PDB file of C-alpha atoms in Angstrom:
ATOM      1  CA  ASP A   1     -12.619   2.943  -9.385  1.00 83.00           C
ATOM      2  CA  SER A   2      -9.684   4.210  -8.788  1.00 87.00           C
ATOM      3  CA  GLY A   3      -8.665   4.517 -12.665  1.00 94.00           C
ATOM      4  CA  VAL A   4      -6.099   1.828 -11.956  1.00 97.00           C
ATOM      5  CA  THR A   5      -6.219  -1.239 -13.969  1.00 97.00           C
ATOM      6  CA  GLN A   6      -4.832  -4.619 -13.772  1.00 97.00           C
ATOM      7  CA  THR A   7      -4.896  -7.283 -15.678  1.00 97.00           C
ATOM      8  CA  PRO A   8      -5.483 -10.661 -15.341  1.00 97.00           C
ATOM      9  CA  LYS A   9      -7.903 -10.375 -11.982  1.00 96.00           C
ATOM     10  CA  HIS A  10      -6.862 -14.222 -11.464  1.00 96.00           C
ATOM     11  CA  LEU A  11      -4.398 -16.219 -12.596  1.00 96.00           C
ATOM     12  CA  ILE A  12      -3.548 -20.036 -11.283  1.00 97.00           C
ATOM     13  CA  THR A  13      -0.474 -21.491 -12.437  1.00 97.00           C
ATOM     14  CA  ALA A  14       1.795 -24.293 -11.297  1.00 97.00           C
ATOM     15  CA  THR A  15       5.386 -24.354  -9.864  1.00 97.00           C
ATOM     16  CA  GLY A  16       8.491 -23.608 -11.495  1.00 97.00           C
ATOM     17  CA  GLN A  17       6.135 -21.027 -14.241  1.00 97.00           C
ATOM     18  CA  ARG A  18       6.991 -17.793 -15.371  1.00 97.00           C
ATOM     19  CA  VAL A  19       3.674 -15.139 -15.152  1.00 97.00           C
ATOM     20  CA  THR A  20       3.294 -11.433 -16.006  1.00 98.00           C
ATOM     21  CA  LEU A  21       1.181  -8.997 -14.479  1.00 98.00           C
ATOM     22  CA  ARG A  22      -0.040  -5.915 -15.932  1.00 98.00           C
ATOM     23  CA  CYS A  23      -0.423  -2.213 -14.675  1.00 98.00           C
ATOM     24  CA  SER A  24      -2.336   0.535 -16.394  1.00 98.00           C
ATOM     25  CA  PRO A  25      -2.084   3.590 -14.318  1.00 97.00           C
ATOM     26  CA  ARG A  26      -4.365   6.037 -13.818  1.00 96.00           C
ATOM     27  CA  SER A  27      -4.072   9.067 -16.799  1.00 95.00           C
ATOM     28  CA  GLY A  28      -1.116  11.678 -16.293  1.00 92.00           C
ATOM     29  CA  ASP A  29       0.042   9.502 -13.209  1.00 94.00           C
ATOM     30  CA  LEU A  30       3.743   9.156 -13.597  1.00 93.00           C
ATOM     31  CA  SER A  31       4.970   6.845 -10.703  1.00 92.00           C
ATOM     32  CA  VAL A  32       4.143   3.007 -10.153  1.00 94.00           C
ATOM     33  CA  TYR A  33       4.331   1.241  -7.448  1.00 93.00           C
ATOM     34  CA  TRP A  34       3.608  -2.847  -6.873  1.00 95.00           C
ATOM     35  CA  TYR A  35       2.691  -4.216  -3.829  1.00 94.00           C
ATOM     36  CA  GLN A  36       2.821  -8.309  -2.647  1.00 95.00           C
ATOM     37  CA  GLN A  37      -0.390  -9.159  -0.032  1.00 93.00           C
ATOM     38  CA  SER A  38      -0.689 -12.169   1.531  1.00 89.00           C
ATOM     39  CA  LEU A  39      -2.113 -13.938   4.816  1.00 80.00           C
ATOM     40  CA  ASP A  40       1.390 -14.371   6.655  1.00 74.00           C
ATOM     41  CA  GLN A  41       2.950 -11.251   5.228  1.00 75.00           C
ATOM     42  CA  GLY A  42       0.700  -8.396   5.019  1.00 83.00           C
ATOM     43  CA  LEU A  43       1.363  -5.742   2.224  1.00 88.00           C
ATOM     44  CA  GLN A  44       4.929  -5.940   1.167  1.00 90.00           C
ATOM     45  CA  PHE A  45       6.435  -3.069  -1.019  1.00 89.00           C
ATOM     46  CA  LEU A  46       8.179  -4.540  -3.856  1.00 93.00           C
ATOM     47  CA  ILE A  47       9.061  -1.952  -6.526  1.00 92.00           C
ATOM     48  CA  GLN A  48       8.546   2.030  -7.651  1.00 91.00           C
ATOM     49  CA  TYR A  49       8.932   2.928 -10.609  1.00 92.00           C
ATOM     50  CA  TYR A  50       8.912   7.071 -12.291  1.00 90.00           C
ATOM     51  CA  ASN A  51       8.477   7.713 -15.664  1.00 92.00           C
ATOM     52  CA  GLY A  52      10.348   4.696 -17.024  1.00 93.00           C
ATOM     53  CA  GLU A  53      13.156   4.407 -13.838  1.00 91.00           C
ATOM     54  CA  GLU A  54      13.507   2.608 -10.981  1.00 90.00           C
ATOM     55  CA  ARG A  55      13.203   5.033  -8.306  1.00 86.00           C
ATOM     56  CA  ALA A  56      12.477   2.420  -4.864  1.00 85.00           C
ATOM     57  CA  LYS A  57      13.047  -0.733  -4.111  1.00 87.00           C
ATOM     58  CA  GLY A  58      11.623  -2.764  -1.203  1.00 87.00           C
ATOM     59  CA  ASN A  59      12.103  -6.557  -0.722  1.00 81.00           C
ATOM     60  CA  ILE A  60      11.756  -8.115  -3.665  1.00 91.00           C
ATOM     61  CA  LEU A  61      12.477 -11.127  -4.791  1.00 93.00           C
ATOM     62  CA  GLU A  62      15.524 -11.648  -7.266  1.00 95.00           C
ATOM     63  CA  ARG A  63      13.222 -13.907  -9.487  1.00 97.00           C
ATOM     64  CA  PHE A  64      10.729 -11.085  -9.935  1.00 97.00           C
ATOM     65  CA  SER A  65      11.785  -7.942 -12.238  1.00 96.00           C
ATOM     66  CA  ALA A  66       9.702  -5.005 -13.239  1.00 97.00           C
ATOM     67  CA  GLN A  67       9.661  -2.651 -15.909  1.00 97.00           C
ATOM     68  CA  GLN A  68       7.564   0.458 -16.613  1.00 97.00           C
ATOM     69  CA  PHE A  69       7.015   1.113 -20.715  1.00 97.00           C
ATOM     70  CA  PRO A  70       7.380   4.700 -22.605  1.00 96.00           C
ATOM     71  CA  ASP A  71       3.618   4.507 -22.575  1.00 95.00           C
ATOM     72  CA  LEU A  72       3.944   4.359 -18.599  1.00 96.00           C
ATOM     73  CA  HIS A  73       2.088   0.967 -18.074  1.00 97.00           C
ATOM     74  CA  SER A  74       4.134  -1.234 -16.370  1.00 98.00           C
ATOM     75  CA  GLU A  75       4.603  -5.115 -15.928  1.00 98.00           C
ATOM     76  CA  LEU A  76       5.759  -7.268 -12.958  1.00 98.00           C
ATOM     77  CA  ASN A  77       7.473 -10.464 -14.007  1.00 98.00           C
ATOM     78  CA  LEU A  78       7.421 -13.654 -11.650  1.00 98.00           C
ATOM     79  CA  SER A  79       9.720 -16.738 -12.748  1.00 97.00           C
ATOM     80  CA  SER A  80      10.148 -19.980 -11.123  1.00 97.00           C
ATOM     81  CA  LEU A  81       7.620 -19.484  -9.258  1.00 97.00           C
ATOM     82  CA  GLU A  82       6.939 -21.140  -5.599  1.00 96.00           C
ATOM     83  CA  LEU A  83       3.871 -22.247  -3.720  1.00 95.00           C
ATOM     84  CA  GLY A  84       4.604 -19.240  -1.264  1.00 93.00           C
ATOM     85  CA  ASP A  85       4.215 -16.853  -3.952  1.00 95.00           C
ATOM     86  CA  SER A  86       0.519 -17.250  -4.461  1.00 96.00           C
ATOM     87  CA  ALA A  87      -0.747 -13.683  -3.141  1.00 96.00           C
ATOM     88  CA  LEU A  88      -2.808 -10.732  -4.248  1.00 96.00           C
ATOM     89  CA  TYR A  89      -0.835  -8.108  -6.016  1.00 97.00           C
ATOM     90  CA  PHE A  90      -1.584  -4.737  -6.394  1.00 97.00           C
ATOM     91  CA  CYS A  91      -0.292  -1.937  -8.119  1.00 97.00           C
ATOM     92  CA  ALA A  92      -0.586   1.708  -7.644  1.00 94.00           C
ATOM     93  CA  SER A  93       0.145   4.992  -9.171  1.00 94.00           C
ATOM     94  CA  SER A  94       0.638   8.635  -8.502  1.00 91.00           C
ATOM     95  CA  PRO A  95       0.951  11.957 -10.139  1.00 89.00           C
ATOM     96  CA  ARG A  96       4.593  11.956  -8.832  1.00 80.00           C
ATOM     97  CA  GLU A  97       7.345  10.719  -5.958  1.00 70.00           C
ATOM     98  CA  LEU A  98       6.438   8.830  -2.894  1.00 62.00           C
ATOM     99  CA  THR A  99       5.243  10.866  -0.908  1.00 63.00           C
ATOM    100  CA  ASP A 100       2.288  11.632  -3.222  1.00 75.00           C
ATOM    101  CA  THR A 101      -1.373   9.717  -2.903  1.00 84.00           C
ATOM    102  CA  GLN A 102      -1.288   6.446  -4.321  1.00 89.00           C
ATOM    103  CA  TYR A 103      -4.394   5.084  -6.056  1.00 93.00           C
ATOM    104  CA  PHE A 104      -4.277   1.156  -6.093  1.00 95.00           C
ATOM    105  CA  GLY A 105      -5.915  -0.911  -8.796  1.00 96.00           C
ATOM    106  CA  PRO A 106      -8.475  -3.880  -7.599  1.00 95.00           C
ATOM    107  CA  GLY A 107      -5.028  -6.650  -7.674  1.00 96.00           C
ATOM    108  CA  THR A 108      -4.205  -9.641  -9.471  1.00 97.00           C
ATOM    109  CA  ARG A 109      -4.905 -13.002  -7.404  1.00 96.00           C
ATOM    110  CA  LEU A 110      -1.996 -15.543  -7.851  1.00 97.00           C
ATOM    111  CA  THR A 111      -2.475 -18.855  -7.062  1.00 96.00           C
ATOM    112  CA  VAL A 112       0.577 -21.048  -7.840  1.00 97.00           C
ATOM    113  CA  LEU A 113       0.052 -24.799  -7.391  1.00 96.00           C
TER     114      LEU A 113
ATOM    115  CA  LEU B   1      14.609  -1.923   8.508  1.00 52.00           C
ATOM    116  CA  ALA B   2      12.195   0.233   9.928  1.00 57.00           C
ATOM    117  CA  LYS B   3       9.380  -1.541  12.236  1.00 70.00           C
ATOM    118  CA  THR B   4       5.736  -0.331  11.731  1.00 83.00           C
ATOM    119  CA  THR B   5       3.193  -1.969  13.966  1.00 88.00           C
ATOM    120  CA  GLN B   6      -0.557  -0.924  14.575  1.00 93.00           C
ATOM    121  CA  PRO B   7      -3.065  -2.948  16.984  1.00 95.00           C
ATOM    122  CA  ILE B   8      -4.269  -6.029  15.351  1.00 93.00           C
ATOM    123  CA  SER B   9      -7.934  -5.218  15.593  1.00 96.00           C
ATOM    124  CA  MET B  10     -10.564  -2.464  17.292  1.00 96.00           C
ATOM    125  CA  ASP B  11     -13.839  -3.147  18.319  1.00 97.00           C
ATOM    126  CA  SER B  12     -16.317  -0.447  18.269  1.00 97.00           C
ATOM    127  CA  TYR B  13     -20.377   0.876  17.934  1.00 97.00           C
ATOM    128  CA  GLU B  14     -21.735   2.932  15.400  1.00 97.00           C
ATOM    129  CA  GLY B  15     -21.490   6.594  16.403  1.00 96.00           C
ATOM    130  CA  GLN B  16     -18.359   6.428  18.603  1.00 97.00           C
ATOM    131  CA  GLU B  17     -15.164   7.945  17.846  1.00 97.00           C
ATOM    132  CA  VAL B  18     -12.216   5.418  16.797  1.00 97.00           C
ATOM    133  CA  ASN B  19      -8.412   6.211  17.133  1.00 98.00           C
ATOM    134  CA  ILE B  20      -6.125   3.723  15.612  1.00 97.00           C
ATOM    135  CA  THR B  21      -2.316   4.417  16.337  1.00 96.00           C
ATOM    136  CA  CYS B  22       0.778   3.369  14.264  1.00 93.00           C
ATOM    137  CA  SER B  23       4.127   3.590  15.433  1.00 92.00           C
ATOM    138  CA  HIS B  24       6.845   3.735  13.095  1.00 86.00           C
ATOM    139  CA  ASN B  25      10.338   4.130  14.154  1.00 81.00           C
ATOM    140  CA  ASN B  26      13.095   5.284  11.715  1.00 79.00           C
ATOM    141  CA  ILE B  27      10.765   7.683   9.733  1.00 82.00           C
ATOM    142  CA  ALA B  28      12.637   9.743   7.220  1.00 80.00           C
ATOM    143  CA  THR B  29      13.053  13.668   6.969  1.00 80.00           C
ATOM    144  CA  ASN B  30      11.195  13.863   3.991  1.00 76.00           C
ATOM    145  CA  ASP B  31       8.771  11.564   4.571  1.00 79.00           C
ATOM    146  CA  TYR B  32       4.669  11.726   4.973  1.00 83.00           C
ATOM    147  CA  ILE B  33       2.213   9.369   6.607  1.00 88.00           C
ATOM    148  CA  THR B  34      -0.455   8.153   4.616  1.00 90.00           C
ATOM    149  CA  TRP B  35      -3.390   6.074   6.056  1.00 94.00           C
ATOM    150  CA  TYR B  36      -5.229   3.426   4.133  1.00 94.00           C
ATOM    151  CA  GLN B  37      -8.645   1.767   4.473  1.00 96.00           C
ATOM    152  CA  GLN B  38      -9.365  -1.714   2.631  1.00 95.00           C
ATOM    153  CA  PHE B  39     -12.307  -4.025   2.029  1.00 93.00           C
ATOM    154  CA  PRO B  40     -12.110  -7.605   1.339  1.00 88.00           C
ATOM    155  CA  SER B  41     -10.518  -8.587  -2.024  1.00 84.00           C
ATOM    156  CA  GLN B  42     -10.028  -4.680  -2.732  1.00 90.00           C
ATOM    157  CA  GLY B  43      -7.248  -2.416  -3.080  1.00 92.00           C
ATOM    158  CA  PRO B  44      -6.435  -0.008  -0.758  1.00 93.00           C
ATOM    159  CA  ARG B  45      -8.099   3.297  -0.335  1.00 94.00           C
ATOM    160  CA  PHE B  46      -6.481   6.382   0.532  1.00 92.00           C
ATOM    161  CA  ILE B  47      -7.971   8.024   3.581  1.00 95.00           C
ATOM    162  CA  ILE B  48      -5.666  10.856   4.669  1.00 94.00           C
ATOM    163  CA  GLN B  49      -2.361  12.065   4.430  1.00 90.00           C
ATOM    164  CA  GLY B  50      -0.336  14.373   7.001  1.00 90.00           C
ATOM    165  CA  TYR B  51       3.395  15.313   7.950  1.00 88.00           C
ATOM    166  CA  LYS B  52       3.237  16.787  11.341  1.00 88.00           C
ATOM    167  CA  THR B  53       0.883  18.116  13.766  1.00 88.00           C
ATOM    168  CA  LYS B  54      -2.947  17.492  12.497  1.00 94.00           C
ATOM    169  CA  VAL B  55      -4.492  17.045   9.427  1.00 93.00           C
ATOM    170  CA  THR B  56      -8.643  17.216   8.628  1.00 94.00           C
ATOM    171  CA  ASN B  57     -10.497  16.220   5.898  1.00 94.00           C
ATOM    172  CA  GLU B  58     -14.365  15.350   5.720  1.00 93.00           C
ATOM    173  CA  VAL B  59     -13.740  11.671   6.755  1.00 94.00           C
ATOM    174  CA  ALA B  60     -10.838  11.713   9.464  1.00 97.00           C
ATOM    175  CA  SER B  61      -8.283  13.383  11.413  1.00 97.00           C
ATOM    176  CA  LEU B  62      -4.509  12.901  11.708  1.00 97.00           C
ATOM    177  CA  PHE B  63      -2.494  13.066  14.571  1.00 97.00           C
ATOM    178  CA  ILE B  64       1.279  13.247  14.366  1.00 96.00           C
ATOM    179  CA  PRO B  65       3.119  14.380  17.345  1.00 94.00           C
ATOM    180  CA  ALA B  66       6.590  16.398  17.191  1.00 93.00           C
ATOM    181  CA  ASP B  67       8.692  13.846  17.314  1.00 92.00           C
ATOM    182  CA  ARG B  68       6.864  12.043  14.299  1.00 92.00           C
ATOM    183  CA  LYS B  69       7.522   8.184  15.840  1.00 92.00           C
ATOM    184  CA  SER B  70       3.830   7.542  15.529  1.00 93.00           C
ATOM    185  CA  SER B  71       0.679   8.696  14.036  1.00 95.00           C
ATOM    186  CA  THR B  72      -3.173   8.311  15.192  1.00 97.00           C
ATOM    187  CA  LEU B  73      -6.255   8.117  12.714  1.00 97.00           C
ATOM    188  CA  SER B  74      -9.106   9.483  14.137  1.00 98.00           C
ATOM    189  CA  LEU B  75     -12.847   8.163  12.871  1.00 97.00           C
ATOM    190  CA  PRO B  76     -15.538  10.097  13.835  1.00 94.00           C
ATOM    191  CA  ARG B  77     -19.031   8.516  14.424  1.00 93.00           C
ATOM    192  CA  VAL B  78     -18.297   5.476  12.419  1.00 96.00           C
ATOM    193  CA  SER B  79     -20.463   3.254  10.717  1.00 96.00           C
ATOM    194  CA  LEU B  80     -21.045  -0.599   9.814  1.00 97.00           C
ATOM    195  CA  SER B  81     -19.663   0.598   6.460  1.00 96.00           C
ATOM    196  CA  ASP B  82     -16.224   1.632   8.030  1.00 97.00           C
ATOM    197  CA  THR B  83     -15.609  -2.084   9.280  1.00 97.00           C
ATOM    198  CA  ALA B  84     -12.391  -3.188   7.164  1.00 97.00           C
ATOM    199  CA  VAL B  85      -8.689  -2.980   7.493  1.00 95.00           C
ATOM    200  CA  TYR B  86      -6.668   0.456   8.254  1.00 96.00           C
ATOM    201  CA  TYR B  87      -3.143   0.470   7.118  1.00 94.00           C
ATOM    202  CA  CYS B  88      -0.603   3.399   8.060  1.00 92.00           C
ATOM    203  CA  LEU B  89       2.136   4.013   5.400  1.00 88.00           C
ATOM    204  CA  VAL B  90       5.319   5.601   6.094  1.00 84.00           C
ATOM    205  CA  GLY B  91       8.909   6.247   3.605  1.00 74.00           C
ATOM    206  CA  ASP B  92      12.255   3.968   4.873  1.00 62.00           C
ATOM    207  CA  PRO B  93      15.256   5.072   4.333  1.00 51.00           C
ATOM    208  CA  GLY B  94      17.077   1.805   4.762  1.00 48.00           C
ATOM    209  CA  ASN B  95      20.508   0.797   4.056  1.00 43.00           C
ATOM    210  CA  THR B  96      20.306   0.772   0.223  1.00 49.00           C
ATOM    211  CA  GLY B  97      19.916   4.441  -0.750  1.00 47.00           C
ATOM    212  CA  PHE B  98      16.571   3.601  -2.000  1.00 54.00           C
ATOM    213  CA  GLN B  99      13.603   4.670  -0.006  1.00 61.00           C
ATOM    214  CA  LYS B 100      11.231   1.944   0.913  1.00 71.00           C
ATOM    215  CA  LEU B 101       7.540   1.865   1.669  1.00 78.00           C
ATOM    216  CA  VAL B 102       6.607   0.084   4.671  1.00 79.00           C
ATOM    217  CA  PHE B 103       3.321  -0.499   5.408  1.00 83.00           C
ATOM    218  CA  GLY B 104       1.906  -1.335   9.179  1.00 82.00           C
ATOM    219  CA  THR B 105       0.725  -4.381   9.853  1.00 85.00           C
ATOM    220  CA  GLY B 106      -2.812  -2.939   9.572  1.00 92.00           C
ATOM    221  CA  THR B 107      -5.585  -2.590  11.738  1.00 96.00           C
ATOM    222  CA  ARG B 108      -8.995  -4.586  11.508  1.00 95.00           C
ATOM    223  CA  LEU B 109     -11.936  -2.374  12.762  1.00 97.00           C
ATOM    224  CA  LEU B 110     -15.082  -4.374  13.051  1.00 97.00           C
ATOM    225  CA  VAL B 111     -18.045  -1.748  13.476  1.00 97.00           C
ATOM    226  CA  SER B 112     -21.210  -3.320  15.691  1.00 96.00           C
ATOM    227  CA  PRO B 113     -24.964  -1.704  15.879  1.00 95.00           C
TER     228      PRO B 113
END
């Protein structure tokens, strides 16, 4: 158990819908990262927050957005969902910045029908 | 955009040493190289991290040449439970001013009796 929690574990929805994925980092960690893992794209970095501020950005689609709240939990919002958005979404946390070891959560499996 | 590449798969037998190499051009001066292990339907788990030369911990060693454009994860005396996918992770300076985190393509290691 990494100490990072993600909810929900599974999510099935339809195209065009909007969903919110939630992540609670390990106690004391200030950085939260979001990743997408699909069969054809592998592990893709989406975005990182540090103490509430956006600090690094990967190839995150404009339909996706995220935020980190004052209590340090984070949410990833996915809108206008497409079939290709079906994937495992992982959250990770670390004490500080990008070079820190990251601890990954169990992931949220999103299925878009 | 930096490209990080690894062999797609490797096969080994129990008790053998396994070396997995990751090639990463355009690595940033201040970036570290981190390796993760991932089992099916689980989040990646930290193995080892280094900046240059050699790092060793209780489970693996990491070799990084002077130019830092590649790294090699060494697993001594593998067991059946080491069957997993192994990823390297480095930073990517990119063009936006934000650093991006780029996972390698992943190496699927199969350990047989």
